XYZ file of C-alpha atoms in Angstrom:
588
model
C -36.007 56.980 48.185
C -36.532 56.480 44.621
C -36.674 53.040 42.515
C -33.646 51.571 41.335
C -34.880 48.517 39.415
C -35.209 49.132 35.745
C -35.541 47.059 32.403
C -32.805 46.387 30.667
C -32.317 47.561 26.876
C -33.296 44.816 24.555
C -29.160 45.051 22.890
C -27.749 44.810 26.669
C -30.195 41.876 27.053
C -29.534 40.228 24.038
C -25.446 40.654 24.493
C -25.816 39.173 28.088
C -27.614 36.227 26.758
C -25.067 35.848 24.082
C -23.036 34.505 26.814
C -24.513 31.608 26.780
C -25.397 30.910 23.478
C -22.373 32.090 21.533
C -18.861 31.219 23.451
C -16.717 31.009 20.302
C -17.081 30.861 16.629
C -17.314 26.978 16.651
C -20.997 28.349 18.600
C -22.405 30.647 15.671
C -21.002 27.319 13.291
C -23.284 24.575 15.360
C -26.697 27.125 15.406
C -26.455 28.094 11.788
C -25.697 24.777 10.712
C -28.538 23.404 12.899
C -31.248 26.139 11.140
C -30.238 24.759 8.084
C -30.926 20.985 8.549
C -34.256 21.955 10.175
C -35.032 24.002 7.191
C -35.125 20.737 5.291
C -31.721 21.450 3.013
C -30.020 18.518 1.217
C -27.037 20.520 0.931
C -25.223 22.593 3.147
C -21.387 24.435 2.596
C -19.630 26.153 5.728
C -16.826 29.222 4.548
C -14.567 30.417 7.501
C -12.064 33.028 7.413
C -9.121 33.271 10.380
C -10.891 30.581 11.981
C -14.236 32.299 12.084
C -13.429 35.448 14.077
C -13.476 37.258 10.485
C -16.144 35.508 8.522
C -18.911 32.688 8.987
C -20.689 32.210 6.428
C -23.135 29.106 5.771
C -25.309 28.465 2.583
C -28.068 26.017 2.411
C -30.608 24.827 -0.547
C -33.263 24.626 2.545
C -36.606 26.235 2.712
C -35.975 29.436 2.919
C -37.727 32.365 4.574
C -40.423 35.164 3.679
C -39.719 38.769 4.082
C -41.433 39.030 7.645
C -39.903 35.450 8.728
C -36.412 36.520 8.172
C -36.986 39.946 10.063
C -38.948 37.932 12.745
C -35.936 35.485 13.160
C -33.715 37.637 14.659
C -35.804 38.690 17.850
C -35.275 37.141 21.062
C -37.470 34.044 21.590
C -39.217 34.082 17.714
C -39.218 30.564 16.731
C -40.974 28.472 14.373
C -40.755 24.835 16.156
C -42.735 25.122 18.588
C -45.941 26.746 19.818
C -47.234 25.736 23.380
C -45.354 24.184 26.902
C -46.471 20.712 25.557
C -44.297 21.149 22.327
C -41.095 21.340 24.909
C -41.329 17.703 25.788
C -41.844 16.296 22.195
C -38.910 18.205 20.557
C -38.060 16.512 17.337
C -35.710 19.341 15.973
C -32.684 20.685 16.457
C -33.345 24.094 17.697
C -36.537 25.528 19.671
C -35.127 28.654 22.128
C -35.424 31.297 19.466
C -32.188 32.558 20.947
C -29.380 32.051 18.482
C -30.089 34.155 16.030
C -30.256 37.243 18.161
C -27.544 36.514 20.427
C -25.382 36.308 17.088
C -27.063 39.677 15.735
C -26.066 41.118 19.011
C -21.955 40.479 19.123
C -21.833 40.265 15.254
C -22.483 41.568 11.816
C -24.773 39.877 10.335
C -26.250 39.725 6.835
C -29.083 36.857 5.649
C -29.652 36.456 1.843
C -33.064 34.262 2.033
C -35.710 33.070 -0.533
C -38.161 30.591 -0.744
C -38.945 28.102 -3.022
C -41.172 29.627 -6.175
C -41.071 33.436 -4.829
C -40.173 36.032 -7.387
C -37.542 37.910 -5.081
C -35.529 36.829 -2.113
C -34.971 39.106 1.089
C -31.709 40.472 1.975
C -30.900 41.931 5.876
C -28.161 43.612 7.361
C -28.139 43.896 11.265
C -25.221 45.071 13.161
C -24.973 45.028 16.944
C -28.627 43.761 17.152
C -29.622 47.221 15.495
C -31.301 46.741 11.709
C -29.393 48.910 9.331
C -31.606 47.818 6.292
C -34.023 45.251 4.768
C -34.549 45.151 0.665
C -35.590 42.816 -2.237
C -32.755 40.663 -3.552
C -32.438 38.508 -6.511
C -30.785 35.041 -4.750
C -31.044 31.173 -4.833
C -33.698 29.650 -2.952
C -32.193 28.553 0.636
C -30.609 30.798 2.817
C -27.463 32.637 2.616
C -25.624 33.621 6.030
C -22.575 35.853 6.870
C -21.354 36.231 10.268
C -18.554 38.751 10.586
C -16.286 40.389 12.706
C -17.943 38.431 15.998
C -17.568 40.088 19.227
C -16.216 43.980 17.420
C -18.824 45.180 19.942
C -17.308 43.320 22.985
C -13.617 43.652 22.590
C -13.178 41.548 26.221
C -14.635 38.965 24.566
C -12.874 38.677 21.768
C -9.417 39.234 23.444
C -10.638 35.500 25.319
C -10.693 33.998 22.241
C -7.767 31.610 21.409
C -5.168 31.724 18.514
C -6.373 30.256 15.468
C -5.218 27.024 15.191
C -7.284 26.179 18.681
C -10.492 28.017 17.190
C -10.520 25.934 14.214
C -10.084 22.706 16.128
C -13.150 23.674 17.909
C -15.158 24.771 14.251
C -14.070 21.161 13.245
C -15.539 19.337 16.137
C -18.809 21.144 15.916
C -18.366 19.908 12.186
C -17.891 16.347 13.262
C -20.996 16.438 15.019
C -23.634 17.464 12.775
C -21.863 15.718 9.754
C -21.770 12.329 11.711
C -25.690 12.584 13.021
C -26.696 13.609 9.031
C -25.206 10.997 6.572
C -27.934 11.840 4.142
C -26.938 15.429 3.750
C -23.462 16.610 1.683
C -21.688 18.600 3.689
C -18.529 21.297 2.839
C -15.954 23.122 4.656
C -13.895 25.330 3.342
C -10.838 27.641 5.630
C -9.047 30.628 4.211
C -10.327 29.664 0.707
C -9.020 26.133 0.832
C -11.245 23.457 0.914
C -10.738 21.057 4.225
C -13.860 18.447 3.792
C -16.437 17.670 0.985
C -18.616 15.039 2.501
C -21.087 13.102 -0.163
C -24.192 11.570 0.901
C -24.082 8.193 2.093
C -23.815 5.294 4.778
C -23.213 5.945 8.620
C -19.708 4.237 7.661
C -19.156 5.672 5.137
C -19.144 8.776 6.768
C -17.221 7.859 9.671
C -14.203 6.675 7.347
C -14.592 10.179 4.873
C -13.962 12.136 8.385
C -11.940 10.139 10.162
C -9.728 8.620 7.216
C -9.411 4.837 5.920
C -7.180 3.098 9.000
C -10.054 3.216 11.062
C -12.358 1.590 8.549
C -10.715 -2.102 9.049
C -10.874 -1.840 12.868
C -15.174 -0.582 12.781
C -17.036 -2.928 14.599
C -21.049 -2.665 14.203
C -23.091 -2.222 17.317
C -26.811 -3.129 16.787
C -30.074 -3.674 19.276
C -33.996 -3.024 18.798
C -35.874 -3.410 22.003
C -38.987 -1.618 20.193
C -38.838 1.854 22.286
C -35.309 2.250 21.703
C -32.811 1.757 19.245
C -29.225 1.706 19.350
C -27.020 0.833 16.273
C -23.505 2.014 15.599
C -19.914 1.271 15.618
C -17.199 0.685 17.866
C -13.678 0.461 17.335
C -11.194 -2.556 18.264
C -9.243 -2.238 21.606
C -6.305 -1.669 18.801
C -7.971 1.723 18.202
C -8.271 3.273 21.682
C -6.851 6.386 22.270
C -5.195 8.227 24.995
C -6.965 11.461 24.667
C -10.462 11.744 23.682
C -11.907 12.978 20.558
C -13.550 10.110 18.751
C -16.451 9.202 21.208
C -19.736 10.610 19.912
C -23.228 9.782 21.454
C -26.260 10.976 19.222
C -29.734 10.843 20.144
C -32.680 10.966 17.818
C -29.759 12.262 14.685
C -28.568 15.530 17.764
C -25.436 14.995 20.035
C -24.963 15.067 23.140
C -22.703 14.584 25.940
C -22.965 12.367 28.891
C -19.699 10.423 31.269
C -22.288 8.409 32.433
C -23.042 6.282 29.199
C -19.269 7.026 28.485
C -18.620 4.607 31.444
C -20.576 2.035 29.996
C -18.865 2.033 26.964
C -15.673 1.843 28.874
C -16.803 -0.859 31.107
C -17.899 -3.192 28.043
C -14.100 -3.253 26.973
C -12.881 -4.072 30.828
C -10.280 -6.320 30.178
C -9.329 -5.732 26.904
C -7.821 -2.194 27.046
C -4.435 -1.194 28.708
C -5.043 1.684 31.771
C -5.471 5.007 30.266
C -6.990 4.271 27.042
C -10.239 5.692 25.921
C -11.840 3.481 23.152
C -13.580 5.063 20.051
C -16.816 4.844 19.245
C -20.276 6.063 17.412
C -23.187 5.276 18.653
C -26.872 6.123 17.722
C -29.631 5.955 19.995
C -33.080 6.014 18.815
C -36.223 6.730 20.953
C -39.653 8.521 21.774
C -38.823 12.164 22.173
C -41.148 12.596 25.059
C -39.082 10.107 26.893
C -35.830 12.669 26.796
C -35.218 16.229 27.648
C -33.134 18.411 25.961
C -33.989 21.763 27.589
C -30.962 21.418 30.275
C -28.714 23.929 28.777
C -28.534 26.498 26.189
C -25.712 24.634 24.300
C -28.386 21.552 23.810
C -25.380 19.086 24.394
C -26.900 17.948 27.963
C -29.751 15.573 27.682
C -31.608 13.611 30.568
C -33.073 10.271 29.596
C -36.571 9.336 31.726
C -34.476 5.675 32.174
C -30.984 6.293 31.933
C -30.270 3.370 34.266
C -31.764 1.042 31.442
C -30.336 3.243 28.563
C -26.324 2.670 30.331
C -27.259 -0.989 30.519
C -28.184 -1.107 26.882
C -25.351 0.362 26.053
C -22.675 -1.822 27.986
C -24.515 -5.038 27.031
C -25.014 -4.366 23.208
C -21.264 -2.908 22.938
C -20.264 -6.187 24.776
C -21.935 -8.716 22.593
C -20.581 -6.587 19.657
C -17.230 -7.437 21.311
C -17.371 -11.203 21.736
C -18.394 -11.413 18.158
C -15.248 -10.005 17.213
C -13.497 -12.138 19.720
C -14.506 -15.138 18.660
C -14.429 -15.375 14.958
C -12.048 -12.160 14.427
C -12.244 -12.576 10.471
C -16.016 -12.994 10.448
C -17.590 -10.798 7.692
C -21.121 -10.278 8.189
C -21.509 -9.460 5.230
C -20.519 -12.588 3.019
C -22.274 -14.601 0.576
C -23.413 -18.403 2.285
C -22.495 -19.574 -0.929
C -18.697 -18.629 -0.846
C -17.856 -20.175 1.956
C -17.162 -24.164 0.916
C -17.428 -25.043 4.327
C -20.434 -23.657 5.713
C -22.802 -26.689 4.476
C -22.295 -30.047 3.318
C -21.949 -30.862 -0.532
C -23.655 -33.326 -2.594
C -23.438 -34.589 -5.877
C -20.002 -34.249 -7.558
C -18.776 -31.652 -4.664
C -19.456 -34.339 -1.754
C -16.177 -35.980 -3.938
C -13.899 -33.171 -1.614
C -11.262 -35.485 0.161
C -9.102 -33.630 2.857
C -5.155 -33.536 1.726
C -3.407 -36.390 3.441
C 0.309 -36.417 4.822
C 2.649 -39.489 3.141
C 5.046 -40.497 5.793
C 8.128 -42.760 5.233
C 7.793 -45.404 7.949
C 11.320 -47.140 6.812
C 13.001 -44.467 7.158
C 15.862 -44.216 9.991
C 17.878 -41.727 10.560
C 20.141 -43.212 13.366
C 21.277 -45.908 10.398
C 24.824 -46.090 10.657
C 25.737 -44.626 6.883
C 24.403 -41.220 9.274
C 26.462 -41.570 12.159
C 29.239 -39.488 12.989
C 32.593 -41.282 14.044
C 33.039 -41.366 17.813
C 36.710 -39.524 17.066
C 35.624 -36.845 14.900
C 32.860 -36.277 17.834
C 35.909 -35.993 20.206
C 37.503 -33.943 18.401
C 34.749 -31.186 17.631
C 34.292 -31.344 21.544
C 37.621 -30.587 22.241
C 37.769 -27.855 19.818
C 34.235 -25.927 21.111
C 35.501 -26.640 24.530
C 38.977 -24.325 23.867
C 36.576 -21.804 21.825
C 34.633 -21.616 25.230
C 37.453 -21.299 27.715
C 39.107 -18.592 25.460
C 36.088 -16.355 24.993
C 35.446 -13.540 27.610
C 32.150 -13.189 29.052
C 30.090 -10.203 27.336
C 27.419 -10.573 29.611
C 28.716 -9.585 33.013
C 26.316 -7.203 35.241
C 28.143 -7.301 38.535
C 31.802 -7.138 38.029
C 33.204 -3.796 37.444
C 36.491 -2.522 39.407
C 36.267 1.019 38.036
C 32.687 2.090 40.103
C 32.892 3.143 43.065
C 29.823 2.271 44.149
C 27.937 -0.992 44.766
C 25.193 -1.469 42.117
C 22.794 -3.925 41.664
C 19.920 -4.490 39.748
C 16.940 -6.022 40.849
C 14.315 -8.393 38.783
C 11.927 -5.865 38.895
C 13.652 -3.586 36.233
C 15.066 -1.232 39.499
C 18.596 -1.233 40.478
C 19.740 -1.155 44.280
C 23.253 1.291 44.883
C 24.414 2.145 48.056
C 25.924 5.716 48.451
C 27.690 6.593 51.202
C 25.539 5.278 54.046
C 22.579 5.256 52.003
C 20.990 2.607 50.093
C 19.167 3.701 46.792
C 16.466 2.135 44.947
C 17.400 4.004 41.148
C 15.090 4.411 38.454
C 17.719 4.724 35.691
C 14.935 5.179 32.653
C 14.120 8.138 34.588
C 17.318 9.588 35.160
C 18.609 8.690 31.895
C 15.241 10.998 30.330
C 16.749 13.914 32.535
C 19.831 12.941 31.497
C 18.772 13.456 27.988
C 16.494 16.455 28.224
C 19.602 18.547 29.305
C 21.777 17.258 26.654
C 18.955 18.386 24.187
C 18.525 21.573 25.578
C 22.300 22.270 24.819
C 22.058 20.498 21.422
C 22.574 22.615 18.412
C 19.079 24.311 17.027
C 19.689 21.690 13.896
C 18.948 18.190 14.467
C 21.525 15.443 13.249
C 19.319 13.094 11.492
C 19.747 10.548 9.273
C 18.023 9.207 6.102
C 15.821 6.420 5.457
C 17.182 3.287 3.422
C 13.516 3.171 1.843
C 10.811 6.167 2.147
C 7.954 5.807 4.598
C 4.258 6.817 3.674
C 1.771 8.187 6.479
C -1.906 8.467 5.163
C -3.675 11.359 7.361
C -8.023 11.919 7.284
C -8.578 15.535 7.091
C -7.664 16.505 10.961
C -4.393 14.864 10.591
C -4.050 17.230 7.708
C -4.815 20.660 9.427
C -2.669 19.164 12.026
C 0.220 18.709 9.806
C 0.114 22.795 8.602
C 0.727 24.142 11.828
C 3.351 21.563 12.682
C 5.178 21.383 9.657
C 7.299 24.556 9.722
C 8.888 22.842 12.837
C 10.148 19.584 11.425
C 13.624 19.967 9.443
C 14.629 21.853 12.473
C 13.957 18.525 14.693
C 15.467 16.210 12.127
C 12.456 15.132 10.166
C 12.340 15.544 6.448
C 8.528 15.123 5.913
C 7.006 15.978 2.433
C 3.772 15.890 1.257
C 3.697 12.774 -1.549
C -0.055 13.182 -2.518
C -2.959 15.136 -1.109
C -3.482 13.097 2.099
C 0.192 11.165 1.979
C 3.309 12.030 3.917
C 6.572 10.825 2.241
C 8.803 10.177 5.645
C 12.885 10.601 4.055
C 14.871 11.185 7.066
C 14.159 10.789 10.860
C 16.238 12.398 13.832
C 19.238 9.937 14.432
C 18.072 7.456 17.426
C 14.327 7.333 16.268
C 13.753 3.432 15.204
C 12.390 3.485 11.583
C 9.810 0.841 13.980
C 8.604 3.567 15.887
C 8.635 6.073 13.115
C 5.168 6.267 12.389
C 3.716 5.788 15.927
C 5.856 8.943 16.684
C 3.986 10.892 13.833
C 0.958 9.410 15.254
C 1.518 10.252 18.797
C 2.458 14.101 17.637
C -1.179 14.842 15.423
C -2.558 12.877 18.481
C -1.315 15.457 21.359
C -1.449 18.475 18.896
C -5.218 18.669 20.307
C -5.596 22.661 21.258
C -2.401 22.951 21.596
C -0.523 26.021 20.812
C 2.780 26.025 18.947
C 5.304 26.921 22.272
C 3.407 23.834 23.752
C 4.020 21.914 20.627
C 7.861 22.099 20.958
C 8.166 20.887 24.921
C 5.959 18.747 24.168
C 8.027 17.296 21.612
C 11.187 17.603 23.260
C 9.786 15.522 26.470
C 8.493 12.857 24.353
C 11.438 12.382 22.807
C 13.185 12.525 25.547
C 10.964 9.593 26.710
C 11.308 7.742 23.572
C 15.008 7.826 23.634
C 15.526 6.489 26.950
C 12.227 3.658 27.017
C 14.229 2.313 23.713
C 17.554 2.134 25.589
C 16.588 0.661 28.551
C 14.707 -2.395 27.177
C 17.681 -4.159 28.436
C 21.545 -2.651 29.928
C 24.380 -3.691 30.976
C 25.813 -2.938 33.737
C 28.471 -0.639 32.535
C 26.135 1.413 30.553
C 24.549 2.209 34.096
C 26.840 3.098 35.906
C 27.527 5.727 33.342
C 23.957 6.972 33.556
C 24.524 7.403 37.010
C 28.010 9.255 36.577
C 25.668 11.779 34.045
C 23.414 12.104 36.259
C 25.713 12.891 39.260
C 27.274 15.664 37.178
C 23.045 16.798 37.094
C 23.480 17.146 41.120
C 21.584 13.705 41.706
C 18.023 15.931 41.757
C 15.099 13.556 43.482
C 12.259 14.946 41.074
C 11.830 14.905 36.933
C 10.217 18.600 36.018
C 6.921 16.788 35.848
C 7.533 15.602 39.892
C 8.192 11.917 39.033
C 10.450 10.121 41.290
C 13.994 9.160 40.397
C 14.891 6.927 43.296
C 13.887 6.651 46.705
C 15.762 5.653 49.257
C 15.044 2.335 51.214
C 14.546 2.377 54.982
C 17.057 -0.013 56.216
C 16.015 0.271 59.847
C 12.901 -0.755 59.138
C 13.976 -4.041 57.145
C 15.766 -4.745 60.001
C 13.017 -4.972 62.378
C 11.572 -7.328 60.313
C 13.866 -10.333 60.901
């Protein structure tokens, strides 16, 4: 019988392991951007092209390489960070596998432009398919130079997984997020199909939060701050006001890399018990600081899994610090940490000339009466006005009159608990009439014409949006006149708001906006629209049903009847139920 167990290839090896290191373009976007700040660059600019499946490219001022280094760099397990098994538990970098680079070279084309600091000539390398077509001298800028194209041209099963481009580039800018928000000190820029979508300057850890995420979340920052000596942990979190029902703006980062971990997340979450609605995620940035050899960070080839040696004290760290940070804010909401002493007049008693301060005093008229009988009213014109409100009365009809309608057929109810109670035939029904009004409405929209009546604004709203907002807004905004919105773009990050579809409060006008960048997140554009037409839907009949009278619901229920009565809304939420009467009965 002869042997069957063989080596693989080193290009079938290197595309297998590519698996794991390179899952989408955002993947290539976090290693190469990685390589760079361990290289020691100041400045680093990321290009992308149909959200990276055409072009990656990413150009640094860092270190550069020499002409072995940069053909060295692209075999499997060449690395420069560390050197021995002890190295592993001390990692102070950002990469150490010596796998990116040739899992890239191995789905990819790939060229590197490299030179270092004070050489003559740089080094310039095209590989394709994890082959090398050719090496040469180069005249280029000192850094490194990298182009990505074409990724997965090899693999063809891969690349039909990818998603469509809006989704792609949501995941290039959260990989962007990442590394910007760890590296304040470093200017980052992105630019997409040629237009440019972030240029971050150096600065403060706020300072960066609010370039990213945009100026609204700058007033609502809270700073998060402990030193126990072997770990640190500073940051920000963000006022129960800015929670969030989908996540996106809760970043952990240890020693300047992120990571992920619902363990600590549940800290954070449990330091806001109380103050949060159910369903809300609260934002926050957070920056732990510690001895490297107390952490691992060899769980996973993405690097986003770390295990602490005492996570147990890490979470309580966490949920204690972002508490305090809370109760601050809770007791003197306006404080400003950062005031001058000497502003405030009341911090410290005066002396001298300023101890002269008297508090404003209130001058009250004790002589004065106002029962004096100059003020009185005759007891005849008092008749008189009595008699006349008391006709008024008698004549007008009652408006508010919930129980009293000949015209139903049915008895109907409603109960203080928002239900109502209507007995049909032999049954009796508890009715959830905000629910059957939404189905109510979602079929009357589906029959609607394709253009939505709205109506204009008496004065023109303004929506600021950070940068995601504004990719958000591109792939939206071909969709708006069509659902009654006349949006228009005032000033590079302004919406000017016009006209609204008819039944949208001008109150809830930019929550709605809100609420749509919010659930855009990987969505697709068919997803987009039922979205939109089941949150309006929603909208429409949570604003009616604040408070109804009882006409109004018994014509809900005669729309609905004409629906078939169904049980079920599409999403399986329960219209009405019906109430066991037997079983009351037994009761008494």
């Amino acid at each position: 019988m002869s042997d069957i167990i063989q080596l693989l290839p080193d290009h079938v090896a290197n595309q297998i392991a590519a698996g794991e290191v390179v899952q989408r373009p955002a993947s290539i976007v976090k290693e190469l951007r990685e390589n760079a700040i361990d290289a020691g660059a100041s400045k680093i600019e990321l290009i992308v092209r149909e959200a990276g499946r055409n072009l990656i490219q990413v150009v640094d001022d860092g270190a550069g390489m020499s002409e072995t280094d940069a053909r060295m760099a692209f075999e499997r397990h060449a690395t420069s960070k560390i050197r021995t098994t002890e190295d592993i538990f001390k990692i102070s970098t950002k990469g150490f596998r010596g796998e990116a680079l040739a899992s890239i070279a191995a789905v990819a084309q790939v060229e590197l432009k490299t030179k270092k600091e004070g050489a003559a000539v740089g080094t310039n390398i095209y590989i394709e398919g994890g082959g090398l077509q050719f090496q040469e001298p180069v005249q280029t800028v000192a850094g490194s130079n990298f182009c990505v194209k074409n990724l997965f041209y090899n693999v063809p099963a891969r690349r039909k997984f990818l998603k469509n481009n809006n989704v792609e580039f949501r995941h290039i800018m959260d990989e962007f997020h990442r590394v910007a928000l760890a590296h304040e000190h470093i200017e980052f820029s992105l630019f997409h199909d040629d237009d440019p979508v972030f240029r971050l300057r150096k600065g403060s850890q706020m300072q960066r939060i609010v370039e990213i995420f945009g100026r609204k979340l700058h007033p609502m920052l809270i700073p998060v701050k402990e030193d126990l000596g072997w770990v640190k942990l500073d940051g920000f979190v963000a006022k129960p006001e800015g929670a969030k029902k989908v996540r996106g703006e809760q970043f952990f980062f240890v020693n300047g890399r992120f990571f992920r971990s619902p363990y600590l997340n549940k800290a954070v979450q449990e330091a806001f018990e109380g103050l949060l609605l159910p369903g809300l995620i609260p934002t926050f940035f957070l920056y732990l600081e510690l001895d490297p050899e107390k952490i691992d960070v060899n769980i996973h080839p993405q690097k986003t899994e770390v295990k602490f040696e005492d996570e147990h004290v890490i979470f309580a760290l966490v949920r204690s610090t972002v508490k305090k940070a809370l109760g601050i804010y809770n007791i003197a909401p306006s404080l400003d940490f950062d005031r001058d002493p000497q502003m405030d007049f009341f911090s410290t008693p005066k002396t001298g000339s300023e101890s002269n301060f008297r508090m404003p005093e209130i001058q009250v008229d004790r002589n004065y009466n106002p029962f004096r009988e100059e003020t009185q009213v005759k007891s005849e014109e008092i008749q008189n006005l009595a008699q006349m409100y008391h006709h008024t009365i008698e004549a007008a009809p009652s408006k508010i009159n919930l129980f009293e309608d000949e015209d139903f057929d049915e008895d109907l109810m409603r109960l203080p608990n928002g239900y109502w109670l209507l007995n049909k035939g032999e049954k009796t029904l508890m009715l959830d009439l905000g629910r059957m009004h939404r189905l109510v409405v979602s079929e009357k929209n589906r029959d609607r014409k394709k253009e939505q009546v709205s109506h204009a604004l008496l004065f023109s709203l303004e929506y600021h949006m950070n940068e995601i907002e504004k990719n958000k807004y591109k792939s939206i905004k071909k969709f708006l006149p069509e659902l009654g919105f006349d949006i228009k773009v005032a000033h590079e990050n302004v919406l000017r708001v016009d006209a609204v579809p008819t039944g949208l409060k001008e109150t809830q006008v930019v929550k709605f906006i809100e609420e749509l960048f919010e659930i855009m997140e990987y969505r697709t554009e068919d997803q987009f629209m039922e979205f939109y037409n089941g949150k309006w839907s929603k909208m429409q009949s949570k604003s009616r049903f604040d408070f109804i009278y009882k006409n109004d619901a018994e014509q809900v229920i005669r729309d609905f009847s004409q629906l078939g009565f169904p049980a079920y809304l599409p999403d399986g939420k329960c219209c009405y139920v019906e109430l066991p009467l037997e079983d009351l009965k037994n009761k008494f």
